[in-house]
């Protein structure tokens, strides 16, 4: 986040906030009761790991029993609330029906924050059949700190277990007994300004419990006298040939017994096997290493190289290790890894330029938000990552809120690069954060931060999708903190680039970040993005967008009352609870003033939403198109852009390419259009029409046609350029330039671009609504979140467009749980007027959107007689047993619904 963003944000930390989702589309269902806490049966085999299946939780204000009693087997926990294995306090209470849906209206204000200013108990029972093996509790993800008890005995204090990311392994062998055992955590309240945990900055209204709880698995490990820990593979890929790779296998062997032992550590990667004896004194730990020097099979010829999506395949390798004592397995370790090389040097302009396996790429990403209550739902996360691919993005940035292992497993699988890092505006940058919230560090915080870095480095290093760690966000760490982080990363054999900050800052060892955080975060016009200054398309912009992203009317009606919806379109100065707790972003005034100034005042809620979708489509499209066009420039090229944000953790009015329920509107389809594999686009700065090739292969024999129309469909200009060639890997080629003036062109006009390949097939179509009166920016008064606009483009001529009928026919095929609906649209109007931004929504029998869905294209514009066929892929079960229907609407197309069975 921009370091100035929270100048008034001290008050934010006292605000309440939370969310949930509804059952009929997208996300976890908070109304579904959590199952009763079950007794977890722990496996006995050496090397086995068993996650606790859930907890019973209760406020310490309601519990008078001693810690010894609470943590003893047989404790009744009468009246306690069930919680899942990864659950904040409030997530559990929502699932248990204690509170109403806080996603709706301002209902979250009714949740009393005082209930979460005292510690809460988390207790769970597990059974152990065989106590001859050693037993350990292994966990991270405690927010904010905890006293830990096993079978009535304290095994760790809050001084030991503190920080959301620190990793803990507690040897409880001496305490566990055959049969039932109990573990209890007394969780301390969280305050992101005082604890090295997680906060929400200005993304959304923060949850009243501040996410206190246990949000990662607590695992019971079993093993013999020698434990294997920290197993990983260090890869060295020969670049640029990619013809060979060297693998180095490392693990720590730890003797947990009171006597010396000789263990044999053996392992395999594919068909390559290796083994080595190791002698360990009592309680000694040593690192065992296998290299290509002593294991020739660890030198790979023609390795299977991992690539980001769209650049190649995504093969993964498996490491398996076993430590044996006297021929009996004592412990095992398993790790998945990929072979790839990442470099991110600074270019001649000082911008960070990423290369994967020797090939440059423009980072095109979005800022990630987890569920506000940190509820993990693999399907929901996977759906969003599939949306990222559908949008043509290649990267997700995680500012704090570093998701569980499965998130990075999915990113590896889908080829989505990730940029994890620490967050701003709270304790993480308290030592260097100027006037932002966040307490300064005390002596006790330094080891917690270093331990957090060590734990996350060990967790993330083998994931090929992880291409950097940002140790600072708005600010870079000072020399002491930086050294601690870098020492931890070095110890973990971290190989990918480490970046000092997401902003234009530097640290003593790492130097310049090579990134910028110059905004904007609120509305600016589309032509802003083409200026090579501030947030425009030059360098690496780590977080930026034009701010508000008004969701669809379907979603708005789910998240706001009728009175709130009236205020939404009638009163630009009104406080909008579903925007942000920040006073800077508390209203939609900048956005609404621009909407009125450019498109005309809204005449009602429906009109407001349809204008919002046009505005969001053109702005998001321009953002990505500008960065794509400038990526291969000789001077001040763009090297990365992260849309702020990719998604929201609750029902929001800003910073989202899709809404909480995974519905898609103007912002989504504007991004999807801009990031087409082979794409034709218009440049707002110099009127050039260029072709961008996001594929690896070059293209030739292309034809580009540009046609200008008045809103009534009267053609005023037409030009074709043939024989266009463009190189791959993000290169662009100019095809033609539109004239500065055209006779008879209306103040508001349309531009249609088409790109056809050498066979005459249309491969890209792009329609713009433009004005002879440009948006004028007041660059001199730029602040940290936007550049003022002194006069607006006149797009009001769009309101005069005649209504145009668009026919639709649809059919659906289903197989193996997946359905595909095919829709053919045709502009059947008798005049010359096109149908502008025609939207197709898949809906069920009650008219509710079927989500998630991936469209081949959408929000299309058709001239009279033109037709287009679109496809929508989705899970059959999301129809909820109903027959599919297709709802067609658009800027000047009457809404109607047709069957799609």
PDB file of N, CA, C and O in Angstrom, residues 212-259:
ATOM      1  N   UNK A 212      -8.120 -13.202  15.148  1.00  0.00           N
ATOM      2  CA  UNK A 212      -7.496 -14.040  16.174  1.00  0.00           C
ATOM      3  C   UNK A 212      -7.952 -15.484  15.992  1.00  0.00           C
ATOM      4  O   UNK A 212      -9.102 -15.761  15.654  1.00  0.00           O
ATOM      5  N   UNK A 213      -7.023 -16.414  16.169  1.00  0.00           N
ATOM      6  CA  UNK A 213      -7.362 -17.822  16.021  1.00  0.00           C
ATOM      7  C   UNK A 213      -6.179 -18.631  15.528  1.00  0.00           C
ATOM      8  O   UNK A 213      -5.015 -18.218  15.649  1.00  0.00           O
ATOM      9  N   UNK A 214      -6.479 -19.791  14.958  1.00  0.00           N
ATOM     10  CA  UNK A 214      -5.465 -20.677  14.376  1.00  0.00           C
ATOM     11  C   UNK A 214      -5.857 -20.896  12.920  1.00  0.00           C
ATOM     12  O   UNK A 214      -6.875 -21.524  12.636  1.00  0.00           O
ATOM     13  N   UNK A 215      -5.053 -20.383  11.994  1.00  0.00           N
ATOM     14  CA  UNK A 215      -5.471 -20.349  10.598  1.00  0.00           C
ATOM     15  C   UNK A 215      -4.662 -21.290   9.702  1.00  0.00           C
ATOM     16  O   UNK A 215      -4.824 -21.268   8.484  1.00  0.00           O
ATOM     17  N   UNK A 216      -3.812 -22.105  10.289  1.00  0.00           N
ATOM     18  CA  UNK A 216      -3.143 -23.166   9.556  1.00  0.00           C
ATOM     19  C   UNK A 216      -3.268 -24.454  10.362  1.00  0.00           C
ATOM     20  O   UNK A 216      -3.569 -24.423  11.554  1.00  0.00           O
ATOM     21  N   UNK A 217      -3.012 -25.578   9.700  1.00  0.00           N
ATOM     22  CA  UNK A 217      -3.159 -26.871  10.363  1.00  0.00           C
ATOM     23  C   UNK A 217      -2.198 -27.009  11.539  1.00  0.00           C
ATOM     24  O   UNK A 217      -1.031 -26.612  11.455  1.00  0.00           O
ATOM     25  N   UNK A 218      -2.709 -27.594  12.607  1.00  0.00           N
ATOM     26  CA  UNK A 218      -1.856 -28.094  13.683  1.00  0.00           C
ATOM     27  C   UNK A 218      -1.686 -29.582  13.430  1.00  0.00           C
ATOM     28  O   UNK A 218      -2.666 -30.332  13.388  1.00  0.00           O
ATOM     29  N   UNK A 219      -0.451 -29.994  13.216  1.00  0.00           N
ATOM     30  CA  UNK A 219      -0.149 -31.352  12.777  1.00  0.00           C
ATOM     31  C   UNK A 219       0.508 -32.137  13.910  1.00  0.00           C
ATOM     32  O   UNK A 219       1.396 -31.615  14.593  1.00  0.00           O
ATOM     33  N   UNK A 220       0.061 -33.360  14.101  1.00  0.00           N
ATOM     34  CA  UNK A 220       0.719 -34.274  15.030  1.00  0.00           C
ATOM     35  C   UNK A 220       1.660 -35.152  14.212  1.00  0.00           C
ATOM     36  O   UNK A 220       1.230 -35.894  13.321  1.00  0.00           O
ATOM     37  N   UNK A 221       2.956 -35.056  14.501  1.00  0.00           N
ATOM     38  CA  UNK A 221       3.969 -35.844  13.802  1.00  0.00           C
ATOM     39  C   UNK A 221       4.365 -37.039  14.649  1.00  0.00           C
ATOM     40  O   UNK A 221       4.439 -36.945  15.879  1.00  0.00           O
ATOM     41  N   UNK A 222       4.659 -38.142  13.988  1.00  0.00           N
ATOM     42  CA  UNK A 222       5.182 -39.326  14.671  1.00  0.00           C
ATOM     43  C   UNK A 222       6.530 -39.684  14.065  1.00  0.00           C
ATOM     44  O   UNK A 222       6.771 -39.449  12.877  1.00  0.00           O
ATOM     45  N   UNK A 223       7.403 -40.253  14.853  1.00  0.00           N
ATOM     46  CA  UNK A 223       8.708 -40.635  14.334  1.00  0.00           C
ATOM     47  C   UNK A 223       9.520 -41.411  15.341  1.00  0.00           C
ATOM     48  O   UNK A 223       9.170 -41.526  16.530  1.00  0.00           O
ATOM     49  N   UNK A 224      10.637 -41.947  14.868  1.00  0.00           N
ATOM     50  CA  UNK A 224      11.556 -42.696  15.704  1.00  0.00           C
ATOM     51  C   UNK A 224      12.606 -41.782  16.306  1.00  0.00           C
ATOM     52  O   UNK A 224      12.413 -40.569  16.422  1.00  0.00           O
ATOM     53  N   UNK A 225      13.765 -42.350  16.664  1.00  0.00           N
ATOM     54  CA  UNK A 225      14.786 -41.547  17.354  1.00  0.00           C
ATOM     55  C   UNK A 225      15.389 -40.450  16.491  1.00  0.00           C
ATOM     56  O   UNK A 225      15.831 -39.423  17.012  1.00  0.00           O
ATOM     57  N   UNK A 226      15.429 -40.640  15.164  1.00  0.00           N
ATOM     58  CA  UNK A 226      16.026 -39.645  14.276  1.00  0.00           C
ATOM     59  C   UNK A 226      14.935 -39.012  13.422  1.00  0.00           C
ATOM     60  O   UNK A 226      14.190 -39.715  12.732  1.00  0.00           O
ATOM     61  N   UNK A 227      14.862 -37.699  13.503  1.00  0.00           N
ATOM     62  CA  UNK A 227      13.867 -36.951  12.743  1.00  0.00           C
ATOM     63  C   UNK A 227      14.516 -36.311  11.528  1.00  0.00           C
ATOM     64  O   UNK A 227      15.668 -35.855  11.599  1.00  0.00           O
ATOM     65  N   UNK A 228      13.795 -36.281  10.425  1.00  0.00           N
ATOM     66  CA  UNK A 228      14.211 -35.559   9.229  1.00  0.00           C
ATOM     67  C   UNK A 228      13.415 -34.260   9.145  1.00  0.00           C
ATOM     68  O   UNK A 228      12.188 -34.264   9.204  1.00  0.00           O
ATOM     69  N   UNK A 229      14.119 -33.165   9.008  1.00  0.00           N
ATOM     70  CA  UNK A 229      13.462 -31.873   8.897  1.00  0.00           C
ATOM     71  C   UNK A 229      14.136 -31.045   7.806  1.00  0.00           C
ATOM     72  O   UNK A 229      15.281 -31.283   7.443  1.00  0.00           O
ATOM     73  N   UNK A 230      13.408 -30.057   7.312  1.00  0.00           N
ATOM     74  CA  UNK A 230      13.961 -29.065   6.388  1.00  0.00           C
ATOM     75  C   UNK A 230      14.445 -29.682   5.083  1.00  0.00           C
ATOM     76  O   UNK A 230      15.415 -29.213   4.481  1.00  0.00           O
ATOM     77  N   UNK A 231      13.787 -30.716   4.612  1.00  0.00           N
ATOM     78  CA  UNK A 231      14.181 -31.331   3.343  1.00  0.00           C
ATOM     79  C   UNK A 231      13.849 -30.388   2.190  1.00  0.00           C
ATOM     80  O   UNK A 231      12.740 -29.851   2.119  1.00  0.00           O
ATOM     81  N   UNK A 232      14.799 -30.208   1.278  1.00  0.00           N
ATOM     82  CA  UNK A 232      14.554 -29.357   0.124  1.00  0.00           C
ATOM     83  C   UNK A 232      15.580 -29.638  -0.954  1.00  0.00           C
ATOM     84  O   UNK A 232      16.566 -30.353  -0.739  1.00  0.00           O
ATOM     85  N   UNK A 233      15.334 -29.073  -2.128  1.00  0.00           N
ATOM     86  CA  UNK A 233      16.199 -29.274  -3.277  1.00  0.00           C
ATOM     87  C   UNK A 233      16.603 -27.908  -3.831  1.00  0.00           C
ATOM     88  O   UNK A 233      15.751 -27.064  -4.119  1.00  0.00           O
ATOM     89  N   UNK A 234      17.899 -27.708  -3.952  1.00  0.00           N
ATOM     90  CA  UNK A 234      18.430 -26.493  -4.567  1.00  0.00           C
ATOM     91  C   UNK A 234      18.705 -26.812  -6.036  1.00  0.00           C
ATOM     92  O   UNK A 234      19.445 -27.756  -6.342  1.00  0.00           O
ATOM     93  N   UNK A 235      18.107 -26.062  -6.945  1.00  0.00           N
ATOM     94  CA  UNK A 235      18.245 -26.336  -8.375  1.00  0.00           C
ATOM     95  C   UNK A 235      19.106 -25.275  -9.046  1.00  0.00           C
ATOM     96  O   UNK A 235      19.020 -24.082  -8.715  1.00  0.00           O
ATOM     97  N   UNK A 236      19.942 -25.727  -9.974  1.00  0.00           N
ATOM     98  CA  UNK A 236      20.752 -24.833 -10.811  1.00  0.00           C
ATOM     99  C   UNK A 236      20.501 -25.221 -12.265  1.00  0.00           C
ATOM    100  O   UNK A 236      20.943 -26.267 -12.722  1.00  0.00           O
ATOM    101  N   UNK A 237      19.755 -24.370 -12.967  1.00  0.00           N
ATOM    102  CA  UNK A 237      19.412 -24.638 -14.352  1.00  0.00           C
ATOM    103  C   UNK A 237      20.379 -23.895 -15.262  1.00  0.00           C
ATOM    104  O   UNK A 237      20.661 -22.704 -15.060  1.00  0.00           O
ATOM    105  N   UNK A 238      20.897 -24.582 -16.267  1.00  0.00           N
ATOM    106  CA  UNK A 238      21.773 -23.932 -17.226  1.00  0.00           C
ATOM    107  C   UNK A 238      20.937 -23.031 -18.138  1.00  0.00           C
ATOM    108  O   UNK A 238      20.050 -23.496 -18.856  1.00  0.00           O
ATOM    109  N   UNK A 239      21.216 -21.737 -18.057  1.00  0.00           N
ATOM    110  CA  UNK A 239      20.480 -20.734 -18.834  1.00  0.00           C
ATOM    111  C   UNK A 239      21.489 -20.014 -19.738  1.00  0.00           C
ATOM    112  O   UNK A 239      22.576 -19.641 -19.288  1.00  0.00           O
ATOM    113  N   UNK A 240      21.207 -19.840 -21.001  1.00  0.00           N
ATOM    114  CA  UNK A 240      19.891 -19.987 -21.640  1.00  0.00           C
ATOM    115  C   UNK A 240      19.644 -21.333 -22.315  1.00  0.00           C
ATOM    116  O   UNK A 240      18.566 -21.541 -22.870  1.00  0.00           O
ATOM    117  N   UNK A 241      20.609 -22.237 -22.269  1.00  0.00           N
ATOM    118  CA  UNK A 241      20.437 -23.465 -23.057  1.00  0.00           C
ATOM    119  C   UNK A 241      19.315 -24.348 -22.534  1.00  0.00           C
ATOM    120  O   UNK A 241      18.650 -25.040 -23.308  1.00  0.00           O
ATOM    121  N   UNK A 242      19.113 -24.356 -21.212  1.00  0.00           N
ATOM    122  CA  UNK A 242      18.131 -25.222 -20.548  1.00  0.00           C
ATOM    123  C   UNK A 242      18.434 -26.698 -20.803  1.00  0.00           C
ATOM    124  O   UNK A 242      17.572 -27.560 -20.630  1.00  0.00           O
ATOM    125  N   UNK A 243      19.678 -26.977 -21.156  1.00  0.00           N
ATOM    126  CA  UNK A 243      20.047 -28.343 -21.537  1.00  0.00           C
ATOM    127  C   UNK A 243      20.384 -29.223 -20.347  1.00  0.00           C
ATOM    128  O   UNK A 243      20.389 -30.455 -20.467  1.00  0.00           O
ATOM    129  N   UNK A 244      20.677 -28.612 -19.208  1.00  0.00           N
ATOM    130  CA  UNK A 244      21.030 -29.413 -18.036  1.00  0.00           C
ATOM    131  C   UNK A 244      20.659 -28.674 -16.768  1.00  0.00           C
ATOM    132  O   UNK A 244      20.446 -27.452 -16.776  1.00  0.00           O
ATOM    133  N   UNK A 245      20.590 -29.433 -15.690  1.00  0.00           N
ATOM    134  CA  UNK A 245      20.307 -28.855 -14.381  1.00  0.00           C
ATOM    135  C   UNK A 245      20.999 -29.690 -13.323  1.00  0.00           C
ATOM    136  O   UNK A 245      21.072 -30.919 -13.431  1.00  0.00           O
ATOM    137  N   UNK A 246      21.521 -29.024 -12.296  1.00  0.00           N
ATOM    138  CA  UNK A 246      22.123 -29.699 -11.156  1.00  0.00           C
ATOM    139  C   UNK A 246      21.201 -29.572  -9.953  1.00  0.00           C
ATOM    140  O   UNK A 246      20.688 -28.484  -9.663  1.00  0.00           O
ATOM    141  N   UNK A 247      20.986 -30.683  -9.273  1.00  0.00           N
ATOM    142  CA  UNK A 247      20.130 -30.720  -8.096  1.00  0.00           C
ATOM    143  C   UNK A 247      20.975 -31.018  -6.865  1.00  0.00           C
ATOM    144  O   UNK A 247      21.805 -31.938  -6.890  1.00  0.00           O
ATOM    145  N   UNK A 248      20.781 -30.264  -5.816  1.00  0.00           N
ATOM    146  CA  UNK A 248      21.418 -30.529  -4.524  1.00  0.00           C
ATOM    147  C   UNK A 248      20.330 -30.775  -3.496  1.00  0.00           C
ATOM    148  O   UNK A 248      19.458 -29.916  -3.300  1.00  0.00           O
ATOM    149  N   UNK A 249      20.362 -31.938  -2.872  1.00  0.00           N
ATOM    150  CA  UNK A 249      19.356 -32.326  -1.890  1.00  0.00           C
ATOM    151  C   UNK A 249      19.915 -32.073  -0.492  1.00  0.00           C
ATOM    152  O   UNK A 249      21.046 -32.471  -0.187  1.00  0.00           O
ATOM    153  N   UNK A 250      19.124 -31.423   0.336  1.00  0.00           N
ATOM    154  CA  UNK A 250      19.546 -31.146   1.709  1.00  0.00           C
ATOM    155  C   UNK A 250      18.428 -31.502   2.681  1.00  0.00           C
ATOM    156  O   UNK A 250      17.241 -31.366   2.362  1.00  0.00           O
ATOM    157  N   UNK A 251      18.829 -31.925   3.865  1.00  0.00           N
ATOM    158  CA  UNK A 251      17.874 -32.152   4.957  1.00  0.00           C
ATOM    159  C   UNK A 251      18.649 -32.154   6.269  1.00  0.00           C
ATOM    160  O   UNK A 251      19.860 -32.430   6.304  1.00  0.00           O
ATOM    161  N   UNK A 252      17.964 -31.849   7.347  1.00  0.00           N
ATOM    162  CA  UNK A 252      18.562 -31.926   8.677  1.00  0.00           C
ATOM    163  C   UNK A 252      18.151 -33.234   9.337  1.00  0.00           C
ATOM    164  O   UNK A 252      16.957 -33.556   9.394  1.00  0.00           O
ATOM    165  N   UNK A 253      19.143 -33.969   9.797  1.00  0.00           N
ATOM    166  CA  UNK A 253      18.889 -35.189  10.565  1.00  0.00           C
ATOM    167  C   UNK A 253      19.113 -34.862  12.037  1.00  0.00           C
ATOM    168  O   UNK A 253      20.181 -34.357  12.416  1.00  0.00           O
ATOM    169  N   UNK A 254      18.122 -35.125  12.859  1.00  0.00           N
ATOM    170  CA  UNK A 254      18.168 -34.733  14.273  1.00  0.00           C
ATOM    171  C   UNK A 254      17.960 -35.945  15.157  1.00  0.00           C
ATOM    172  O   UNK A 254      16.942 -36.648  15.032  1.00  0.00           O
ATOM    173  N   UNK A 255      18.885 -36.172  16.030  1.00  0.00           N
ATOM    174  CA  UNK A 255      18.775 -37.281  16.980  1.00  0.00           C
ATOM    175  C   UNK A 255      18.043 -36.785  18.216  1.00  0.00           C
ATOM    176  O   UNK A 255      18.556 -35.977  18.979  1.00  0.00           O
ATOM    177  N   UNK A 256      16.829 -37.237  18.398  1.00  0.00           N
ATOM    178  CA  UNK A 256      16.031 -36.804  19.541  1.00  0.00           C
ATOM    179  C   UNK A 256      16.149 -37.743  20.735  1.00  0.00           C
ATOM    180  O   UNK A 256      15.443 -37.585  21.735  1.00  0.00           O
ATOM    181  N   UNK A 257      17.028 -38.707  20.655  1.00  0.00           N
ATOM    182  CA  UNK A 257      17.187 -39.652  21.761  1.00  0.00           C
ATOM    183  C   UNK A 257      18.348 -39.236  22.660  1.00  0.00           C
ATOM    184  O   UNK A 257      19.125 -38.335  22.334  1.00  0.00           O
ATOM    185  N   UNK A 258      18.459 -39.911  23.784  1.00  0.00           N
ATOM    186  CA  UNK A 258      19.507 -39.609  24.762  1.00  0.00           C
ATOM    187  C   UNK A 258      20.793 -40.369  24.505  1.00  0.00           C
ATOM    188  O   UNK A 258      21.742 -40.284  25.307  1.00  0.00           O
ATOM    189  N   UNK A 259      20.872 -41.104  23.417  1.00  0.00           N
ATOM    190  CA  UNK A 259      22.047 -41.919  23.115  1.00  0.00           C
ATOM    191  C   UNK A 259      22.504 -41.659  21.688  1.00  0.00           C
ATOM    192  O   UNK A 259      21.695 -41.279  20.834  1.00  0.00           O
TER     193      UNK A 259
END
